[in-house]
Amino acid sequence: EKAGYEHFMMKEICEEPKAIKDTIGPRIKNGRVVLDDIELTEEYVKNIGKIHIVACGTAYHAGVIAKYIIEKTARIPVEVDVASEFRYRDPIVTDKDMAIIISQSGETLDTLFALREAKKKGARVLSIVNVVESTIARESDDVLYTWAGPEIAIASTKAYNAQLCALYLLTLELAYKRGCMSEEQYKNIIEGLQTIPDAIEDILGNKGAIQRFASSHCNVKNIFFIGRGLDYALSMEGSLKLKEVSYIHSEAYAGGELKHGTIALIEDGTLVVCPVTQDDLMDKMISNIKEVKARGATVLAIARESNEQVHKVADEVFTIPDVDPFIAPVAAVTPLQLFAYYMAVVKGCDVDKPRNLTKSVTVE
Ligand code: M6R
C-alpha cells in the first residue's frame, strides 16, 4: 500500500504534483478557468457581500491563504474562522454572504456544524472537500472537490496543496467576474499554477538537503516560524506540521510582531524558520532575519532561486524554483512538510500516526 515508501506521509508528499494536476487540469480549458461543477453566476458573484471561510487545522491554514488572495484580487471582504469558534460566536452572516467550508475528510464535526450555522443564517455554502459524497459535501450548495486521492497519514500534506489550488481557481473566477483582474494577470496566474507540479518535482529531487539539515538539528526544543503576508499564513502550516509529527514545540508569528514580545525568546542557537517568497515584503523580512540573527538565532529560510539577498543573510536556505510570488505557497509548503517529516523520522516518532491524534475529528 505504501508503494515502496517507508511512510504514507512521504508517499503523499511525493504525490503532490499529481494531486495538483488532477485538481487544476480538468478546470482549465483554453487558458480559462472553467468551474462547471459549481454555480457562480456573474450576478451572484458581483453581489457577494462578504465571504466567511471556516475550517479546522490544516484546512483552516489554507483558508488563511485564501483570505489574502481573495481580498487582494477580488476585493471582497473575507473573514476566516476556526470552525469551533465560528459555530459558537453567533457570527454576523447575511443572505448576501458566501461561506467557504474547507475539509479534507468532509466529516469534521465542528466544520459540519459551522456549515449548518452559516446555512441557517442564509449564506450560500460552497465547500472544498477531498472525500466524495462526504457529509460536508452532501450538505453544501456547491462542492469544489480537490482531487488529491486518499490521504492516509494523519498529517495532511497533499490535500493542503490541492485545497490551495482549488482556492486559487475560485479566486480567479471571483476576481474575473467582478472585473477586478486584467487579462494579463489572469493569464499569468493560470500559467503559473500549471508550472507548480514541476516546481515540486524539483523540490522533491533536492530533499536530501532537508534531510541532512533535519539530522543535524533534531535536538532543538523550540522552533519559531516567521513570515509576512502569504508567508505568514504558510508559517502557521509549517509550524503545525512540525509539532504534530515531531512533537517539537513551535509557533508561528507575523514578522512584524517580533518586536511586540516574541523576540525576547530568541537566544543563542534558537532555530527560526523563515519562508521568504514575497518580493514586496522582502526588505522587511531581511530586517527581521538580521534582528533574530543579532540575538543568536540560526535562520533557515525558504526562498526562491533568484532571491539572492536571502541567501546572503540566512544560515541555510531551502531553495524553491522561481514561481510567481502570488502562488508561491503551493510550492513553498513542500519543503516545510519535508522538514517536519525528517525531523520526526530522525527523532524516531510514529510519523503516520502521531500520538493523541486521529485523521478525522468527528467528536467535539
Ligand atoms: O478533514 P479536515 O480537513 O476537516 O481536518 C481538519 C483537521 O483536523 C486536519 O487538517 C488536522 O489539523 C491535520 N492533522 C493536520 O495535519
CSV table of C-alpha atoms in Angstrom, one decimal, residues 12-13 15-17 19-20 23-24 58 62 146 148 151 156-168 193 196 200 237 329-335 337:
chain,number,residue,atom,x,y,z
A,12,GLU,CA,1.6,11.6,-0.1
A,13,ILE,CA,4.1,14.4,-0.3
A,15,GLU,CA,2.0,12.6,-4.8
A,16,GLU,CA,1.6,16.4,-4.6
A,17,PRO,CA,2.5,17.1,-8.3
A,19,ALA,CA,-2.8,16.0,-6.8
A,20,ILE,CA,-2.2,19.5,-8.2
A,23,THR,CA,-7.2,19.4,-9.2
A,24,ILE,CA,-6.5,22.1,-11.8
A,58,THR,CA,-4.5,22.5,8.0
A,62,ALA,CA,-5.4,27.0,3.5
A,146,THR,CA,-9.9,18.5,-4.5
A,148,ALA,CA,-5.8,14.6,-4.1
A,151,GLU,CA,-4.9,10.7,2.3
A,156,SER,CA,-2.3,16.4,6.0
A,157,THR,CA,0.1,17.2,3.1
A,158,LYS,CA,-1.1,16.8,-0.5
A,159,ALA,CA,-4.7,17.7,0.5
A,160,TYR,CA,-3.4,21.2,1.5
A,161,ASN,CA,-1.7,21.8,-1.8
A,162,ALA,CA,-4.8,20.7,-3.6
A,163,GLN,CA,-7.0,22.9,-1.4
A,164,LEU,CA,-4.8,25.9,-2.2
A,165,CYS,CA,-5.2,25.1,-5.9
A,166,ALA,CA,-9.0,24.9,-5.7
A,167,LEU,CA,-8.9,28.3,-3.8
A,168,TYR,CA,-6.7,29.9,-6.4
A,193,LEU,CA,-0.3,27.3,-11.5
A,196,ILE,CA,3.8,24.2,-9.9
A,200,ILE,CA,7.5,20.5,-6.6
A,237,GLU,CA,1.0,25.5,8.5
A,329,PRO,CA,2.7,28.9,-1.1
A,330,VAL,CA,1.5,26.0,-3.2
A,331,ALA,CA,5.2,25.0,-3.8
A,332,ALA,CA,6.8,26.6,-0.7
A,333,VAL,CA,4.8,24.4,1.7
A,334,THR,CA,6.5,21.3,0.4
A,335,PRO,CA,10.0,21.9,2.0
A,337,GLN,CA,6.3,19.4,5.1
